[in-house]
Amino acid sequence: MDGKDEFRLDGKVALVTGGARGIGAESARVLAAAGASVLVTDVLSAVGKETTEAISAAGGTAAYRDLDVTREEEWVATVEETVATFGGFDVLVNNAGIEVVKEIADTSHDEFRRITAVNVDGVFLGCKHAVIAMRPGGRAGRGGSIINISSVAGMIGVPWLSAYGATKGAVRKLTKDVAVECGRLGYGIRCNSIHPGVVETVLAESFFRKNQALTGAASLDDVKSAFTAVHPIG
Ligand SMILES: NC(=O)c1ccc[n+]([C@@H]2O[C@H](COP(=O)([O-])OP(=O)(O)OC[C@H]3O[C@@H](n4cnc5c(N)ncnc54)[C@H](O)[C@@H]3O)[C@@H](O)[C@H]2O)c1
């Protein structure tokens, strides 16, 4: 065993939300490369289908389905389809997310409600329906792993990210509670949150641009350099 075998996922079934592009698409690619069958879900059908085609072309097993994470009935149907298509449900990556980059004084209540719907309700519904399916006696019934994509902004204070940071802090706490509850109940389900720094995706590009406008930085490169400098590995 070269150590990499520990990370094989042959025979496992994974569902990734917001998997059409960015961190979600890369998560789907890596899960498939490790041997998992992956259901990629998103609200961007065309991009999502391209992502699954690329995974299949590289020898992986993947399918695409629309899933708006804010809609509970779509979660129920998606979990059903995951088990029906691939014969199980072992890994959920709750990755779908949106951002608001604004001073709190300029953030409308509707914007706060919308980001909470996607980033918090979406993760709550994902955890809920994954637990129902993965726990003993559930539709899949063999335990599993739930991975919630939070953010470093869910742990530290960041200017112009109060709405976003509140949602990511909520994800961090929800994750801990789901984890200890599943442990206490002996469900065989782990629940962990990941707190990335800045990863260059469509979301981050928009974050850089808004940051430049808000701070009056001379160039986008200056903004990127400032963020690069606070990441331990650059
Ligand atoms: N990029 C970063 O620097 C960074 C840092 C920390 C955390 N994150 C988190 O990582 C996750 C992915 O971010 P990304 O940078 O890849 O962003 P992205 O915008 O490239 O991708 C997000 C995906 O989520 C999808 N999505 C949005 N609303 C949805 C909904 N209601 N239902 C289903 N899908 C929906 C989008 O269509 C998109 O495909 C997010 O939760 C984000 O908050 C990103």
Short mmCIF file of C-alpha atoms and ligand atoms in Angstrom, two decimals:
data_model
loop_
_atom_site.label_atom_id
_atom_site.label_comp_id
_atom_site.label_asym_id
_atom_site.label_seq_id
_atom_site.Cartn_x
_atom_site.Cartn_y
_atom_site.Cartn_z
CA MET A 1 0.00 0.00 0.00
CA ASP A 2 1.53 3.33 -1.02
CA GLY A 3 -0.69 5.40 1.24
CA LYS A 4 -2.81 6.57 -1.67
CA ASP A 5 -4.98 3.44 -1.28
CA GLU A 6 -6.35 4.88 1.93
CA PHE A 7 -7.96 7.56 -0.17
CA ARG A 8 -9.59 5.22 -2.71
CA LEU A 9 -13.38 5.50 -2.91
CA ASP A 10 -14.14 2.54 -5.17
CA GLY A 11 -17.75 1.45 -4.77
CA LYS A 12 -18.71 4.68 -2.98
CA VAL A 13 -21.38 7.08 -4.23
CA ALA A 14 -20.97 10.85 -3.85
CA LEU A 15 -23.29 13.81 -4.41
CA VAL A 16 -21.80 17.29 -4.90
CA THR A 17 -23.92 20.45 -4.79
CA GLY A 18 -22.87 23.48 -6.82
CA GLY A 19 -20.70 21.03 -8.73
CA ALA A 20 -20.89 22.65 -12.16
CA ARG A 21 -17.81 24.82 -11.68
CA GLY A 22 -15.18 26.02 -9.20
CA ILE A 23 -14.46 24.13 -5.98
CA GLY A 24 -17.50 21.86 -6.50
CA ALA A 25 -16.42 20.77 -10.00
CA GLU A 26 -12.90 20.06 -8.78
CA SER A 27 -14.29 18.11 -5.80
CA ALA A 28 -16.41 16.02 -8.20
CA ARG A 29 -13.38 15.40 -10.42
CA VAL A 30 -11.19 14.29 -7.50
CA LEU A 31 -13.92 12.06 -6.01
CA ALA A 32 -14.40 10.37 -9.39
CA ALA A 33 -10.63 9.99 -9.89
CA ALA A 34 -10.52 8.21 -6.50
CA GLY A 35 -13.11 5.72 -7.78
CA ALA A 36 -16.44 7.13 -6.52
CA SER A 37 -19.52 7.42 -8.71
CA VAL A 38 -20.53 11.07 -8.57
CA LEU A 39 -23.84 12.86 -9.01
CA VAL A 40 -22.97 16.44 -9.90
CA THR A 41 -25.79 18.87 -9.11
CA ASP A 42 -26.23 22.60 -9.68
CA VAL A 43 -28.62 25.20 -11.12
CA LEU A 44 -26.33 25.66 -14.16
CA SER A 45 -27.41 22.68 -16.30
CA ALA A 46 -25.22 23.30 -19.35
CA VAL A 47 -22.03 23.89 -17.34
CA GLY A 48 -22.84 20.95 -15.06
CA LYS A 49 -23.25 18.61 -18.02
CA GLU A 50 -19.87 19.75 -19.43
CA THR A 51 -18.31 18.97 -16.04
CA THR A 52 -19.72 15.43 -15.97
CA GLU A 53 -18.73 14.85 -19.60
CA ALA A 54 -15.14 15.81 -18.75
CA ILE A 55 -15.18 13.39 -15.77
CA SER A 56 -16.53 10.59 -17.97
CA ALA A 57 -13.97 11.35 -20.69
CA ALA A 58 -11.22 10.95 -18.07
CA GLY A 59 -12.57 7.48 -17.21
CA GLY A 60 -14.71 8.43 -14.19
CA THR A 61 -18.36 7.70 -13.47
CA ALA A 62 -20.58 10.78 -13.18
CA ALA A 63 -24.06 12.03 -13.96
CA TYR A 64 -25.65 15.49 -13.77
CA ARG A 65 -28.96 16.58 -12.25
CA ASP A 66 -30.43 20.02 -11.47
CA LEU A 67 -30.72 20.69 -7.73
CA ASP A 68 -31.55 24.09 -6.26
CA VAL A 69 -30.32 23.48 -2.71
CA THR A 70 -32.94 25.82 -1.23
CA ARG A 71 -35.81 23.51 -2.29
CA GLU A 72 -36.54 20.59 0.01
CA GLU A 73 -38.64 18.65 -2.52
CA GLU A 74 -35.71 18.73 -4.94
CA TRP A 75 -33.42 17.32 -2.23
CA VAL A 76 -35.83 14.41 -1.65
CA ALA A 77 -35.97 13.60 -5.38
CA THR A 78 -32.19 14.00 -5.80
CA VAL A 79 -31.32 11.63 -2.96
CA GLU A 80 -33.78 9.11 -4.43
CA GLU A 81 -32.14 9.45 -7.84
CA THR A 82 -28.63 9.11 -6.37
CA VAL A 83 -29.48 5.76 -4.78
CA ALA A 84 -31.49 4.57 -7.80
CA THR A 85 -28.74 5.49 -10.29
CA PHE A 86 -25.62 4.40 -8.43
CA GLY A 87 -26.90 1.95 -5.77
CA GLY A 88 -25.93 3.92 -2.67
CA PHE A 89 -25.16 7.27 -1.08
CA ASP A 90 -21.95 7.55 0.94
CA VAL A 91 -20.55 11.07 0.52
CA LEU A 92 -22.28 14.45 0.38
CA VAL A 93 -20.32 17.60 -0.42
CA ASN A 94 -22.48 20.60 0.52
CA ASN A 95 -20.56 23.06 -1.63
CA ALA A 96 -23.15 25.33 -3.35
CA GLY A 97 -22.77 28.88 -2.14
CA ILE A 98 -23.11 32.53 -3.07
CA GLU A 99 -21.49 35.70 -1.74
CA VAL A 100 -22.47 39.23 -0.74
CA VAL A 101 -19.53 41.63 -0.54
CA LYS A 102 -20.89 44.83 1.00
CA GLU A 103 -20.77 47.02 4.06
CA ILE A 104 -23.50 45.84 6.44
CA ALA A 105 -25.11 49.30 6.19
CA ASP A 106 -25.62 48.69 2.46
CA THR A 107 -26.80 45.08 2.71
CA SER A 108 -30.54 44.72 2.25
CA HIS A 109 -32.60 42.32 4.30
CA ASP A 110 -33.55 40.54 1.06
CA GLU A 111 -29.86 40.02 0.23
CA PHE A 112 -29.31 38.61 3.72
CA ARG A 113 -32.32 36.30 3.37
CA ARG A 114 -31.16 35.09 -0.05
CA ILE A 115 -27.59 34.27 1.01
CA THR A 116 -28.94 32.55 4.12
CA ALA A 117 -31.33 30.49 1.97
CA VAL A 118 -28.53 29.16 -0.23
CA ASN A 119 -25.60 28.95 2.20
CA VAL A 120 -27.43 27.87 5.37
CA ASP A 121 -30.85 26.41 4.43
CA GLY A 122 -29.14 24.56 1.57
CA VAL A 123 -26.59 22.96 3.90
CA PHE A 124 -29.24 22.21 6.55
CA LEU A 125 -31.44 20.45 3.97
CA GLY A 126 -28.45 18.55 2.58
CA CYS A 127 -27.39 17.33 6.03
CA LYS A 128 -30.97 16.41 6.91
CA HIS A 129 -31.66 14.32 3.82
CA ALA A 130 -28.20 12.75 3.78
CA VAL A 131 -28.66 11.60 7.38
CA ILE A 132 -32.13 10.20 6.61
CA ALA A 133 -30.70 8.21 3.68
CA MET A 134 -27.32 7.19 5.15
CA ARG A 135 -28.33 6.16 8.70
CA PRO A 136 -29.01 2.50 9.50
CA GLY A 137 -32.34 1.50 7.89
CA GLY A 138 -32.22 4.46 5.51
CA ARG A 139 -32.56 4.22 1.72
CA ALA A 140 -28.76 3.86 1.42
CA GLY A 141 -28.20 2.71 5.02
CA ARG A 142 -24.44 2.25 5.22
CA GLY A 143 -23.28 5.40 7.03
CA GLY A 144 -21.18 7.98 5.26
CA SER A 145 -19.40 11.31 5.23
CA ILE A 146 -20.91 14.78 4.96
CA ILE A 147 -18.49 17.55 3.98
CA ASN A 148 -19.71 21.12 4.34
CA ILE A 149 -17.77 23.85 2.55
CA SER A 150 -17.64 26.74 5.00
CA SER A 151 -14.90 29.38 4.72
CA VAL A 152 -12.15 31.02 6.72
CA ALA A 153 -14.74 33.85 6.85
CA GLY A 154 -16.80 31.56 9.11
CA MET A 155 -14.02 31.71 11.70
CA ILE A 156 -12.52 35.20 11.65
CA GLY A 157 -13.88 38.71 11.15
CA VAL A 158 -13.59 40.05 7.60
CA PRO A 159 -14.74 43.53 6.49
CA TRP A 160 -17.55 43.64 3.89
CA LEU A 161 -18.40 39.99 4.50
CA SER A 162 -20.80 40.21 7.45
CA ALA A 163 -23.72 38.50 5.66
CA TYR A 164 -21.46 35.88 4.05
CA GLY A 165 -19.49 35.35 7.25
CA ALA A 166 -22.67 34.85 9.27
CA THR A 167 -23.77 32.06 6.91
CA LYS A 168 -20.36 30.38 7.00
CA GLY A 169 -20.25 30.62 10.81
CA ALA A 170 -23.66 28.96 10.89
CA VAL A 171 -22.37 26.15 8.66
CA ARG A 172 -19.44 25.60 11.02
CA LYS A 173 -21.76 25.25 14.03
CA LEU A 174 -24.38 23.15 12.22
CA THR A 175 -21.57 20.79 11.18
CA LYS A 176 -20.40 20.28 14.77
CA ASP A 177 -23.94 19.60 16.00
CA VAL A 178 -24.73 17.13 13.20
CA ALA A 179 -21.39 15.39 13.81
CA VAL A 180 -21.89 14.86 17.55
CA GLU A 181 -25.55 13.94 17.11
CA CYS A 182 -24.73 11.27 14.50
CA GLY A 183 -21.94 10.03 16.76
CA ARG A 184 -24.21 9.83 19.78
CA LEU A 185 -26.85 7.99 17.77
CA GLY A 186 -24.30 5.52 16.36
CA TYR A 187 -25.24 6.32 12.77
CA GLY A 188 -21.74 5.83 11.32
CA ILE A 189 -21.97 9.25 9.67
CA ARG A 190 -19.15 11.78 9.94
CA CYS A 191 -19.78 15.49 9.37
CA ASN A 192 -16.90 17.92 8.82
CA SER A 193 -16.57 21.45 7.58
CA ILE A 194 -13.77 22.78 5.37
CA HIS A 195 -12.67 26.41 5.68
CA PRO A 196 -10.85 27.42 2.51
CA GLY A 197 -8.99 30.69 2.16
CA VAL A 198 -9.24 32.33 -1.26
CA VAL A 199 -9.45 29.89 -4.19
CA GLU A 200 -9.45 31.49 -7.63
CA THR A 201 -12.93 30.76 -8.98
CA VAL A 202 -15.74 32.84 -10.49
CA LEU A 203 -16.86 33.69 -6.94
CA ALA A 204 -13.35 34.77 -5.89
CA GLU A 205 -12.87 36.86 -9.04
CA SER A 206 -16.05 38.76 -8.23
CA PHE A 207 -14.87 39.09 -4.59
CA PHE A 208 -11.54 40.60 -5.77
CA ARG A 209 -13.31 43.12 -8.03
CA LYS A 210 -15.77 44.22 -5.34
CA ASN A 211 -12.89 44.47 -2.87
CA GLN A 212 -10.97 46.71 -5.23
CA ALA A 213 -13.97 49.02 -5.58
CA LEU A 214 -14.55 49.11 -1.81
CA THR A 215 -10.93 49.65 -0.78
CA GLY A 216 -9.94 51.90 -3.68
CA ALA A 217 -6.95 49.64 -4.40
CA ALA A 218 -5.02 50.78 -7.48
CA SER A 219 -5.31 47.48 -9.35
CA LEU A 220 -6.82 44.01 -9.17
CA ASP A 221 -3.27 42.64 -8.90
CA ASP A 222 -2.77 44.70 -5.72
CA VAL A 223 -5.90 43.13 -4.22
CA LYS A 224 -4.79 39.63 -5.21
CA SER A 225 -1.29 40.22 -3.80
CA ALA A 226 -2.75 41.39 -0.48
CA PHE A 227 -4.82 38.21 -0.18
CA THR A 228 -1.96 36.00 -1.36
CA ALA A 229 0.22 37.49 1.39
CA VAL A 230 -2.13 36.34 4.18
CA HIS A 231 -2.20 32.71 2.94
CA PRO A 232 0.56 30.66 4.57
CA ILE A 233 1.40 28.92 1.29
CA GLY A 234 0.75 32.00 -0.85
N1 LIG B 1 -13.53 30.65 -3.93
C1 LIG B 1 -13.19 30.95 -2.70
O1 LIG B 1 -12.24 31.71 -2.47
C2 LIG B 1 -13.91 30.35 -1.52
C3 LIG B 1 -13.35 30.47 -0.26
C4 LIG B 1 -13.99 29.90 0.84
C5 LIG B 1 -15.18 29.23 0.65
N2 LIG B 1 -15.72 29.14 -0.60
C6 LIG B 1 -16.99 28.41 -0.73
O2 LIG B 1 -16.82 27.35 -1.64
C7 LIG B 1 -18.06 27.05 -2.27
C8 LIG B 1 -17.86 27.05 -3.78
O3 LIG B 1 -17.44 28.34 -4.18
P1 LIG B 1 -16.72 28.64 -5.58
O4 LIG B 1 -15.65 29.62 -5.30
O5 LIG B 1 -16.41 27.38 -6.30
O6 LIG B 1 -17.92 29.46 -6.28
P2 LIG B 1 -18.58 29.38 -7.75
O7 LIG B 1 -19.47 30.55 -7.84
O8 LIG B 1 -17.53 29.19 -8.78
O9 LIG B 1 -19.43 28.03 -7.65
C9 LIG B 1 -20.57 27.96 -6.84
C10 LIG B 1 -21.57 27.05 -7.51
O10 LIG B 1 -22.76 27.00 -6.68
C11 LIG B 1 -23.87 27.05 -7.56
N3 LIG B 1 -25.07 27.55 -6.88
C12 LIG B 1 -25.39 28.82 -6.51
N4 LIG B 1 -26.60 28.86 -5.97
C13 LIG B 1 -27.09 27.59 -6.00
C14 LIG B 1 -28.31 26.99 -5.56
N5 LIG B 1 -29.33 27.72 -5.03
N6 LIG B 1 -28.45 25.65 -5.72
C15 LIG B 1 -27.46 24.92 -6.27
N7 LIG B 1 -26.30 25.43 -6.71
C16 LIG B 1 -26.11 26.76 -6.57
C17 LIG B 1 -23.45 27.98 -8.68
O11 LIG B 1 -24.26 27.83 -9.83
C18 LIG B 1 -22.00 27.55 -8.89
O12 LIG B 1 -21.88 26.52 -9.85
C19 LIG B 1 -19.05 28.12 -1.78
O13 LIG B 1 -19.81 27.60 -0.72
C20 LIG B 1 -18.14 29.23 -1.29
O14 LIG B 1 -18.75 30.03 -0.32
C21 LIG B 1 -15.12 29.67 -1.69
#
